[in-house]
Tab-separated table of C-alpha atoms in Angstrom:
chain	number	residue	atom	x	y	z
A	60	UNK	CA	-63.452	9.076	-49.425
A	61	UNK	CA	-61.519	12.704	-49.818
A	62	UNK	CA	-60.677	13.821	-47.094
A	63	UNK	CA	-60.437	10.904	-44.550
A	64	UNK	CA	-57.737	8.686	-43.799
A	65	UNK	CA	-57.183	5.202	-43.029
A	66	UNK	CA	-56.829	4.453	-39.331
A	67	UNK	CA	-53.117	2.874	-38.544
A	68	UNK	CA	-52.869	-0.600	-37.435
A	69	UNK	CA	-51.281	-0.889	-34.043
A	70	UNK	CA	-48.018	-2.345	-34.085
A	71	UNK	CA	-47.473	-5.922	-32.816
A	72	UNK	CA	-45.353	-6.140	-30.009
A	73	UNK	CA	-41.755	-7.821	-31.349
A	74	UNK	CA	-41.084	-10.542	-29.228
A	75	UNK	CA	-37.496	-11.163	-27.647
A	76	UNK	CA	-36.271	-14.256	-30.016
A	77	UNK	CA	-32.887	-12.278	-30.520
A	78	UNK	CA	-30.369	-14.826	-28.473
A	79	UNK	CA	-28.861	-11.653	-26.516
A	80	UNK	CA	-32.681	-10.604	-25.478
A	81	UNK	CA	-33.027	-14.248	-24.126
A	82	UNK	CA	-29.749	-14.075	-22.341
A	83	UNK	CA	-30.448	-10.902	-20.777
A	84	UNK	CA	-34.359	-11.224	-19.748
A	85	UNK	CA	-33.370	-14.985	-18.350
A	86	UNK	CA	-30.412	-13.657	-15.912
A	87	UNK	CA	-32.295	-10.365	-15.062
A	88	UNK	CA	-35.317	-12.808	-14.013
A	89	UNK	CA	-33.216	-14.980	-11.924
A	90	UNK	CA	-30.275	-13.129	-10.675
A	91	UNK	CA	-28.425	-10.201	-9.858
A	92	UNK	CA	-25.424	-9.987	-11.456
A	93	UNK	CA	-22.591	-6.862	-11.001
A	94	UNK	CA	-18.571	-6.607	-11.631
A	95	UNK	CA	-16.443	-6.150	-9.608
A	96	UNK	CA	-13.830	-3.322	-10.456
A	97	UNK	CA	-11.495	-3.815	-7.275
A	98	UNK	CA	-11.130	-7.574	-7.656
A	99	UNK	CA	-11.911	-7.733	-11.229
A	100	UNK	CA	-14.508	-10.296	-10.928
A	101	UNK	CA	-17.958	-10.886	-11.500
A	102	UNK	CA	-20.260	-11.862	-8.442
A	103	UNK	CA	-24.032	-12.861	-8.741
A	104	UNK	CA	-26.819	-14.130	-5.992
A	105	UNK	CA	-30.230	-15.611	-7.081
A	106	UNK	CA	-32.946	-13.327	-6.492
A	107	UNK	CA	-33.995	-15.088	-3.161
A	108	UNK	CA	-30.510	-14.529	-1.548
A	109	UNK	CA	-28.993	-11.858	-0.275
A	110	UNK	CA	-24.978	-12.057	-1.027
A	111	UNK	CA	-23.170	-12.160	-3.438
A	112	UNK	CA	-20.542	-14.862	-4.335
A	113	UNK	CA	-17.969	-15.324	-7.358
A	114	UNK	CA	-19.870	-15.946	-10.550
A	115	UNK	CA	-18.728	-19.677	-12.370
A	116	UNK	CA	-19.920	-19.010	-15.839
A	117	UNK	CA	-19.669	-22.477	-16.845
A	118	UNK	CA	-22.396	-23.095	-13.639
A	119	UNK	CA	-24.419	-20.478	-14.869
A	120	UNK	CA	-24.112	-21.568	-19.102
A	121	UNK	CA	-25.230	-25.113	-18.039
A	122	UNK	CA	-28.311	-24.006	-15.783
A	123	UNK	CA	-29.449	-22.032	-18.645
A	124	UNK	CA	-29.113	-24.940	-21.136
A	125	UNK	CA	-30.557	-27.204	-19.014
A	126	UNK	CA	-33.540	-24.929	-19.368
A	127	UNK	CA	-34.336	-25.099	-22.404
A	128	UNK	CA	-31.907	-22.061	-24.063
A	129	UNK	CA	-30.062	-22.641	-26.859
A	130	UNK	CA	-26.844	-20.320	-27.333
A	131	UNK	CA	-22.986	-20.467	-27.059
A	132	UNK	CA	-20.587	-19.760	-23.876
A	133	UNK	CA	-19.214	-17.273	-25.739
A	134	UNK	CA	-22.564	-15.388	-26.054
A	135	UNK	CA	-22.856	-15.368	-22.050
A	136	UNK	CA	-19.274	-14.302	-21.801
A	137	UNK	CA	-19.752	-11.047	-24.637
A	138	UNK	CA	-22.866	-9.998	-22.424
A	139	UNK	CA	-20.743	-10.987	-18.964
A	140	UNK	CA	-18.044	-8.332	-20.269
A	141	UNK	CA	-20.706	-5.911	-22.167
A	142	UNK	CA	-22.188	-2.360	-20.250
A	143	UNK	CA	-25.236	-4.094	-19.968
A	144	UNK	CA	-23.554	-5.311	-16.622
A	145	UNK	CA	-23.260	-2.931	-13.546
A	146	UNK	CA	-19.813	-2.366	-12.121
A	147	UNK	CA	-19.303	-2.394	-8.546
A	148	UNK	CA	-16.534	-0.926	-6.483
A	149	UNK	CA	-16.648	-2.323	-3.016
A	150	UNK	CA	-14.646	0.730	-1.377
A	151	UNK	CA	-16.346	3.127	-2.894
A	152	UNK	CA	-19.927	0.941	-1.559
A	153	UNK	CA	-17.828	0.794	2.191
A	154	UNK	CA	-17.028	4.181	2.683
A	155	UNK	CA	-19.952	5.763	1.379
A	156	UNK	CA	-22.092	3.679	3.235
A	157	UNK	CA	-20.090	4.330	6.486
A	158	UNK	CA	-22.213	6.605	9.041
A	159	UNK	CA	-21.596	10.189	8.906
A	160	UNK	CA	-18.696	11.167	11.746
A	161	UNK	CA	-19.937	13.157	14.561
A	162	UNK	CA	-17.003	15.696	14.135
A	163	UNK	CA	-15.994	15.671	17.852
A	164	UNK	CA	-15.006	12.364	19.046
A	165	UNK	CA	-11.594	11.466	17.611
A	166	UNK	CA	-11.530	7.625	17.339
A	167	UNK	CA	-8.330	7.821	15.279
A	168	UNK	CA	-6.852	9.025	18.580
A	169	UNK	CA	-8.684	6.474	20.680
A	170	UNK	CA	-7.374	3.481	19.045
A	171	UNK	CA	-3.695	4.432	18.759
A	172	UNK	CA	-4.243	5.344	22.394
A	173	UNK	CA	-3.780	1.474	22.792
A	174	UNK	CA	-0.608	1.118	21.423
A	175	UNK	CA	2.234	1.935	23.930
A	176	UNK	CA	5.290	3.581	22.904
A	177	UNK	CA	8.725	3.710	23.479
A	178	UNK	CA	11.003	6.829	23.699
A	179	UNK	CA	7.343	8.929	24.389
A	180	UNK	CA	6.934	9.646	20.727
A	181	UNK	CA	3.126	9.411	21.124
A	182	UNK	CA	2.497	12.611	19.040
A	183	UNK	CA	4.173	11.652	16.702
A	184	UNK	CA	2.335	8.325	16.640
A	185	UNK	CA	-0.953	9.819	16.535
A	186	UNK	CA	-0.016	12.459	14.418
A	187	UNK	CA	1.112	9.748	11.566
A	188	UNK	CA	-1.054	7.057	11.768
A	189	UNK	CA	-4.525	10.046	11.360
A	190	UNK	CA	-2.318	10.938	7.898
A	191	UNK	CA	-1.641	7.530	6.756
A	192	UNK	CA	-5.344	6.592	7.458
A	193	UNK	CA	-6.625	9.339	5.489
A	194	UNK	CA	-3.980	8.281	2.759
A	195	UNK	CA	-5.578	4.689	2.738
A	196	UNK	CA	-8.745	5.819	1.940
A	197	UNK	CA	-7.632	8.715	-0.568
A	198	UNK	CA	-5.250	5.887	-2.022
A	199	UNK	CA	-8.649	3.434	-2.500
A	200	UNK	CA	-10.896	6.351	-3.745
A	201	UNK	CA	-8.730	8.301	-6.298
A	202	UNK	CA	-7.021	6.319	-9.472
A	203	UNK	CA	-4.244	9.116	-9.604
A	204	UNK	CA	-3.479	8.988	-6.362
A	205	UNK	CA	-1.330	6.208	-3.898
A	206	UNK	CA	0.506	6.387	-0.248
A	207	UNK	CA	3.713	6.240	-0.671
A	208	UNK	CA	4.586	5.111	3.119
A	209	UNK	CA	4.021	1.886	5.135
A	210	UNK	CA	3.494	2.070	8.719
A	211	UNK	CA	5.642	-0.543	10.315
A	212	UNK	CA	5.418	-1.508	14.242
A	213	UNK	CA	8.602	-2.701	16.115
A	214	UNK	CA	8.731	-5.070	18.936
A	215	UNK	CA	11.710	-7.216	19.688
A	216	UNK	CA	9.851	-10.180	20.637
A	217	UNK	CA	6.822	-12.191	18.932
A	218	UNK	CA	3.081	-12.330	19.969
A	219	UNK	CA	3.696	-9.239	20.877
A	220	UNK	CA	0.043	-7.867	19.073
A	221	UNK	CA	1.543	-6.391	16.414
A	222	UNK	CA	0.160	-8.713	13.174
A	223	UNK	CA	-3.056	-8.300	14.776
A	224	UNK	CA	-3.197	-5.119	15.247
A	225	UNK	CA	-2.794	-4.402	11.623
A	226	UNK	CA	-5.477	-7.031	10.804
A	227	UNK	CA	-7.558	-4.966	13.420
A	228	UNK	CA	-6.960	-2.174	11.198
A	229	UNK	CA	-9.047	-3.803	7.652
A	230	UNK	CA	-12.830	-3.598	8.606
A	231	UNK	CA	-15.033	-6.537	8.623
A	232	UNK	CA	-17.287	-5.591	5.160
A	233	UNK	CA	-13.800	-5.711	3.370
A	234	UNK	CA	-12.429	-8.379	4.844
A	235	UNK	CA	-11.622	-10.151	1.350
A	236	UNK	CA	-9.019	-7.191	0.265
A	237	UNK	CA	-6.501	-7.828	2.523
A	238	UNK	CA	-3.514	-9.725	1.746
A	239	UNK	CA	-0.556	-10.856	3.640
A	240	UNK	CA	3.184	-10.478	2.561
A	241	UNK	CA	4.329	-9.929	-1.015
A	242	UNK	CA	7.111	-11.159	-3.478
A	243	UNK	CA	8.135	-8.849	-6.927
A	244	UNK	CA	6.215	-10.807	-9.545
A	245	UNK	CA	3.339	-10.542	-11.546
A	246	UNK	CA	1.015	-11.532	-9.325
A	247	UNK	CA	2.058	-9.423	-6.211
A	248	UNK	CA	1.739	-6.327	-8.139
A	249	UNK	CA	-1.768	-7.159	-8.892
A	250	UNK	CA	-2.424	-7.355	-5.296
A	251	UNK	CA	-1.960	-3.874	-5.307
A	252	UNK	CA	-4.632	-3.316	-7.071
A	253	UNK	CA	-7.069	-5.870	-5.385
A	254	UNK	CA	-6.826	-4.917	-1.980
A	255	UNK	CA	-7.330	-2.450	0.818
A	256	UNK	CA	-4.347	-3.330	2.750
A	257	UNK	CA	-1.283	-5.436	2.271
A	258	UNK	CA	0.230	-6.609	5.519
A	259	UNK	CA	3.944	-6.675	5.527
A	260	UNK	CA	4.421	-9.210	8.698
A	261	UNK	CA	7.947	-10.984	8.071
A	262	UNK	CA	10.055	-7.787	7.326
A	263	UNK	CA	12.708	-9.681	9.715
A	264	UNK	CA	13.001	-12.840	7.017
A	265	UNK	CA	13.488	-10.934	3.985
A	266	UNK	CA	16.579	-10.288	2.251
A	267	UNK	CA	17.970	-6.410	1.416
A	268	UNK	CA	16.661	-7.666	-2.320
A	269	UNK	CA	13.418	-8.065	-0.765
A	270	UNK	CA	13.070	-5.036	0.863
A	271	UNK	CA	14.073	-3.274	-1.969
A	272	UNK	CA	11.593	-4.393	-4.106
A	273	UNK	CA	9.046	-3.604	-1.703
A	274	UNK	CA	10.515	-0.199	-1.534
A	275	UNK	CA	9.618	0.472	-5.183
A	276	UNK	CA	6.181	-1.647	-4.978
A	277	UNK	CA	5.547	1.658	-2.623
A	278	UNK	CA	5.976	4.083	-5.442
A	279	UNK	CA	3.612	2.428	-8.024
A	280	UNK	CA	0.010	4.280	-9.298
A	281	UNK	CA	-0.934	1.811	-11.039
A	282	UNK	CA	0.356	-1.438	-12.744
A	283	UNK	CA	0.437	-2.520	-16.590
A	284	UNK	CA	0.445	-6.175	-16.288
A	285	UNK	CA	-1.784	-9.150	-18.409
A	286	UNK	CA	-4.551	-10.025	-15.647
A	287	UNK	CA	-5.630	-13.954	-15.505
A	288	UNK	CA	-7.548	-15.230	-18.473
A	289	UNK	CA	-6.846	-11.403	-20.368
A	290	UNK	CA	-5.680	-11.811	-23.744
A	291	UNK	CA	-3.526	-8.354	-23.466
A	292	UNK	CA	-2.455	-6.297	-20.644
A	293	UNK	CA	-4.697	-3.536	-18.739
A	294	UNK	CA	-3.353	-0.353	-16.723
A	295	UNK	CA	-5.464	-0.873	-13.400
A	296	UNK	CA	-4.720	2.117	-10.713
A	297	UNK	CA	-2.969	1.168	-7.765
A	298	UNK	CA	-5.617	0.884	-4.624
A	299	UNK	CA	-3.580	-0.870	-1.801
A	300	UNK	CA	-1.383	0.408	1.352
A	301	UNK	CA	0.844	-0.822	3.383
A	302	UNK	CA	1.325	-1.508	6.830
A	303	UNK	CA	3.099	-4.188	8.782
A	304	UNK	CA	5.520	-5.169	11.908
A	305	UNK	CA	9.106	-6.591	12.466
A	306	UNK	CA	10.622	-7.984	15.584
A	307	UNK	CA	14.130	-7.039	14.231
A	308	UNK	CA	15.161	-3.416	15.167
A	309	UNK	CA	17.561	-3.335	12.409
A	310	UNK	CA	16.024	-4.057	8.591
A	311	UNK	CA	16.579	-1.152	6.812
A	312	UNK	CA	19.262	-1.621	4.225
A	313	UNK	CA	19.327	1.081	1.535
A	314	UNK	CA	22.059	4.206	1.555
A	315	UNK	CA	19.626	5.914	-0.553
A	316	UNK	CA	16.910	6.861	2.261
A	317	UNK	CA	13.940	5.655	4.401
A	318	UNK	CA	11.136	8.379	3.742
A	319	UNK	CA	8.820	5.651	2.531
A	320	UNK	CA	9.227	3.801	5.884
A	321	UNK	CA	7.177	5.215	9.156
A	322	UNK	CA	8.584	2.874	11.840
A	323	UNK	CA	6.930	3.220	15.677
A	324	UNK	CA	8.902	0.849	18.223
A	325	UNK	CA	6.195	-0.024	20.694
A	326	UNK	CA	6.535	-1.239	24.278
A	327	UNK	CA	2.718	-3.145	24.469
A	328	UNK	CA	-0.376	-3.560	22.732
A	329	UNK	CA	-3.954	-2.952	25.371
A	330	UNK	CA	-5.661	-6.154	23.511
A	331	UNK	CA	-8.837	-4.633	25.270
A	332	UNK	CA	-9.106	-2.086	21.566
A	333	UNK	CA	-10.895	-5.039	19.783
A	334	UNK	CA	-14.029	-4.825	22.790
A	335	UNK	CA	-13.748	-1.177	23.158
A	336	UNK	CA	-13.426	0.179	19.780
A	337	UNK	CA	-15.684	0.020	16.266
A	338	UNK	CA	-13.249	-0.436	13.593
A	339	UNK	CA	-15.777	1.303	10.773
A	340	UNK	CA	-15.727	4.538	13.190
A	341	UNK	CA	-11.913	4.960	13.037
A	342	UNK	CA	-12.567	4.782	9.349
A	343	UNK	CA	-15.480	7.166	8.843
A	344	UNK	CA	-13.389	10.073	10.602
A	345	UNK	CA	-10.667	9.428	8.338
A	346	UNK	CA	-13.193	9.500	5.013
A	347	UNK	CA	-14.515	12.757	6.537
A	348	UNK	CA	-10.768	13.814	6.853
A	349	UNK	CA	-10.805	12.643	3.037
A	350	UNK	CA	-13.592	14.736	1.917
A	351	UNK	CA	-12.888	17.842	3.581
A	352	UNK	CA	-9.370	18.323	2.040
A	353	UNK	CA	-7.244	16.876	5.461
A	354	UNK	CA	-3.661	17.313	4.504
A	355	UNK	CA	-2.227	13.821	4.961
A	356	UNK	CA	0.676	13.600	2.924
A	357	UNK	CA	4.306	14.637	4.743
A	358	UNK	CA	5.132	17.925	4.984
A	359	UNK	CA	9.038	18.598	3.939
A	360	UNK	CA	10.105	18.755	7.585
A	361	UNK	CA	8.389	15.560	8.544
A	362	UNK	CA	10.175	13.865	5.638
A	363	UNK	CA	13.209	15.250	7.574
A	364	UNK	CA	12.296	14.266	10.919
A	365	UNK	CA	11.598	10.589	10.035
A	366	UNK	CA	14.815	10.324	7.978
A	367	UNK	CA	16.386	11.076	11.132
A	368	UNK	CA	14.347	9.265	13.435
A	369	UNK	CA	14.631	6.018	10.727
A	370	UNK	CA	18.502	5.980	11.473
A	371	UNK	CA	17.720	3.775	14.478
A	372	UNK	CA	16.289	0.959	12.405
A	373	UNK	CA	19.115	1.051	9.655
A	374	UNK	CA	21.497	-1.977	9.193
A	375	UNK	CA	24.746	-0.885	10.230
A	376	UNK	CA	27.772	-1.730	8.969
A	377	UNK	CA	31.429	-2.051	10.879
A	378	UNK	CA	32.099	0.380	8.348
A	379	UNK	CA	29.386	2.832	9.268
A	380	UNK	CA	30.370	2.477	13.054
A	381	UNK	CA	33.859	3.063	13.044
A	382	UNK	CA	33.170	6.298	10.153
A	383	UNK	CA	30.659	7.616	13.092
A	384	UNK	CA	33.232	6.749	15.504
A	385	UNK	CA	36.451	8.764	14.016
A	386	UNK	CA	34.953	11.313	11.555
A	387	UNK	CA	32.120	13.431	11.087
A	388	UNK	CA	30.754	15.757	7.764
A	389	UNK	CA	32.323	18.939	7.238
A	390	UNK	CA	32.195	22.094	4.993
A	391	UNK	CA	34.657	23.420	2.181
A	392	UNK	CA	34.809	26.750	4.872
A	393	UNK	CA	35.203	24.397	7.739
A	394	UNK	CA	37.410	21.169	7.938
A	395	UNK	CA	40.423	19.210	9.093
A	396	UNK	CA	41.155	17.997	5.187
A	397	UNK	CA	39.741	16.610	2.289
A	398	UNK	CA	39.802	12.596	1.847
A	399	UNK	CA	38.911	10.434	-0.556
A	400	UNK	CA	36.688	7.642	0.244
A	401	UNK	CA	40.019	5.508	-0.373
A	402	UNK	CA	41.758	7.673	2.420
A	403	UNK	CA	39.364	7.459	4.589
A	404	UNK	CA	39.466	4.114	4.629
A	405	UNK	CA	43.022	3.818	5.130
A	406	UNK	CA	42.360	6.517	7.809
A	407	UNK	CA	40.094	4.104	9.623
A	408	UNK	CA	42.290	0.832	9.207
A	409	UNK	CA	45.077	2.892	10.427
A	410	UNK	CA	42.802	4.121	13.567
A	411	UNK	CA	42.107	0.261	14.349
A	412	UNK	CA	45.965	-1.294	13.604
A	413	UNK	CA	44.097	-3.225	10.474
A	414	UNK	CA	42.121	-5.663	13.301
A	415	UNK	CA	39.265	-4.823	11.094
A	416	UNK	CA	38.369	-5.975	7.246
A	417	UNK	CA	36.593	-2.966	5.979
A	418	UNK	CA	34.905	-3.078	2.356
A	419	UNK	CA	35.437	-0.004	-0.112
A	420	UNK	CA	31.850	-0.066	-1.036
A	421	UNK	CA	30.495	-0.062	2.314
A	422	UNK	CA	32.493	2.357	2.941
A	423	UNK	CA	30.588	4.852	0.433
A	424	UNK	CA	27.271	3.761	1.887
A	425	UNK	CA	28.054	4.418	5.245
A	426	UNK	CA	29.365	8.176	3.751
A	427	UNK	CA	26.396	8.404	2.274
A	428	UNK	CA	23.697	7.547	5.259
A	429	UNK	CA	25.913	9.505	7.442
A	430	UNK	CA	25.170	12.496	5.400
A	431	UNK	CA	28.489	13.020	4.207
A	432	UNK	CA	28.829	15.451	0.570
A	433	UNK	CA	30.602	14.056	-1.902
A	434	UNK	CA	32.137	16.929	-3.536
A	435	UNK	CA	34.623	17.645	-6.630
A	436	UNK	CA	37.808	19.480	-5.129
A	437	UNK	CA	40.066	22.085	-7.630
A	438	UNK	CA	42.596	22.362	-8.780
A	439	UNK	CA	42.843	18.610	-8.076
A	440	UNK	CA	39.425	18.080	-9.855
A	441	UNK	CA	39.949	14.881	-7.564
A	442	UNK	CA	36.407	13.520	-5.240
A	443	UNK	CA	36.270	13.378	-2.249
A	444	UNK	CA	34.488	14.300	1.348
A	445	UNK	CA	35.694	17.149	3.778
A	446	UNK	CA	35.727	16.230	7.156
A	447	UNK	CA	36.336	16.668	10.994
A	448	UNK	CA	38.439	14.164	12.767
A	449	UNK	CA	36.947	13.565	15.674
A	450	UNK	CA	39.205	13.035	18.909
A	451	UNK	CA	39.655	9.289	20.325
């Protein structure tokens, strides 16, 4: 008839035969599944649980056979590693989650309170461990971002509290991304991204090597390495700090400087801190600290003062002693001569009647940590180091 139409048919509703559809409708009806950036896994609990666990694929691809689907492992894996999956990052979750801080009781404060000092350099103590706190978490939250210090407590003798202390430090929620002690391969330098904390507890066993490489594990924002079961390699920000604890006064070994070493030498630990205080407020004043722009990294004449203060925990040399001993820096406008690190070693041997076997490279590293300038002296154009003798 003109002028009508012909009503349209409604459509049929398309079932879900596609094999993806039946993947995804089957683990959305019986679990939850996320991944998680930080340790680069996937985790899943059935819908009747409440936490999550590590996800076994193969556990999960022969459940789903067993009931009656019909598709490869390989189709689980591609939707395992597609967007249809929600990522997870359990630091962001933590500190987010944290209660907000009351903005008057200062719990940083109240737990270092605990740890007694030597040399009353409590400020100090305080005044470092709030900035390296607030580092940690900026270090966790921001890709671009990573503390370049570790804050390391000295006690001469063992079960002194130290280790646990620092374990004290990692709350309970995360207490999976901690690890303990590092070497310089592959694997270590993943652990900085998979954790919240790397605990440095046998300083006083490793070699000047060692430390070393620690030293530059310090400086990395993120890593380039081939993570297990990756076919190529993935840049992954760096998320970890450091802290740890040495009975040996003496460990530090390089010429070249200390700034990314806080070291505290404590007296006593009050154990009574793991009754009296609540480990997630200590860290929800330091994310507030985070948040509203707290300025934790070193200011130029901190960087100074712990350079200086660091000198205590250096390993000295016979050569660095007996340089203190007879000489000390000078200026072009003000010296006794001009010696060549040669001379001054013949200087010092002379000094001692030769009892003493002194190295020539030692020799510059002990210049060197004694803040000695090596300088380029005309006409001569010979170097060298102007200096003070100092009377015996």
């Amino acid at each position: 008839m003109t002028g009508t139409t012909t009503p349209e048919k409604p459509r049929k509703k398309k079932h879900a035969t596609n094999k993806f559809h039946l993947v995804r409708d089957y683990l959305a009806e019986h679990f939850d599944i996320r991944y998680n950036s930080v340790s680069t896994e996937f985790e899943y609990k059935e819908k009747d649980q409440e936490d999550y666990k590590p996800l076994n694929e193969n556990n999960i691809f022969i459940k789903m056979c067993l009931d009656g689907l019909t598709f490869s492992l390989n189709n689980l894996m591609a939707f395992l590693k597609s967007d249809l999956v929600p990522f997870y990052n359990p630091f962001t979750q933590y500190f987010q989650s944290l209660p907000a801080w009351d903005g008057k009781t200062d719990f940083i404060q109240k737990l270092a309170s605990f740890v007694n000092l030597k040399h009353d350099i409590c400020d100090r103590f305080d005044n470092h461990f709030k900035k390296w706190l607030v580092r940690t978490v900026k270090c966790a939250m921001v890709d671009s971002y990573f503390n370049k210090q570790a804050f390391i407590l000295v006690h001469d003798k063992q079960n002194s509290g130290k280790s646990t202390f620092c374990r004290f430090l990692c709350p309970p929620k995360l207490s999976n991304y901690i690890a303990e002690n590092l070497s310089i391969d592959k694997d270590s330098r993943i652990l900085l991204t998979t954790n919240l904390l790397i605990n440095l507890d046998e300083l006083s066993t490793l070699s000047k090597i060692e430390i070393n490489s620690l030293k530059s594990l310090f400086s990395k924002d993120k890593i380039n390495d081939r993570l297990p079961y990756d076919r190529k390699n993935s840049i992954i920000p760096r998320r970890a700090s450091f802290i740890g604890s040495t009975n040996q006064a003496e460990f530090l070994n390089d010429e070249s400087g200390s700034v990314r070493w806080l070291c505290f030498v404590i007296e006593k630990i009050d154990w009574s801190y793991k009754e009296k205080i609540n480990i997630d407020n200590v860290w929800a004043q330091a994310y507030h600290l985070f948040k509203t722009n707290f300025i934790c990294d070193l200011t130029g004449d901190e960087i100074k003062e712990n350079e200086e203060y660091n000198r205590q925990f250096h390993i000295t040399t016979s050569e660095f002693e007996l340089i203190h001993k007879y000489l000390m820096p000078a200026t072009k406008e003000n010296n006794d001569c001009f010696m060549s690190a040669t001379d001054i070693l013949l200087y010092i041997a002379e000094q001692t009647e030769n009892k003493i076997k002194l190295n020539t490279n030692n020799v510059g590293k002990a210049l060197k940590m004694l803040s000695f300038a090596r300088e380029k002296k005309y006409p001569e154009k010979n170097y060298g180091y102007y200096v003070i003798k100092k009377i015996s």
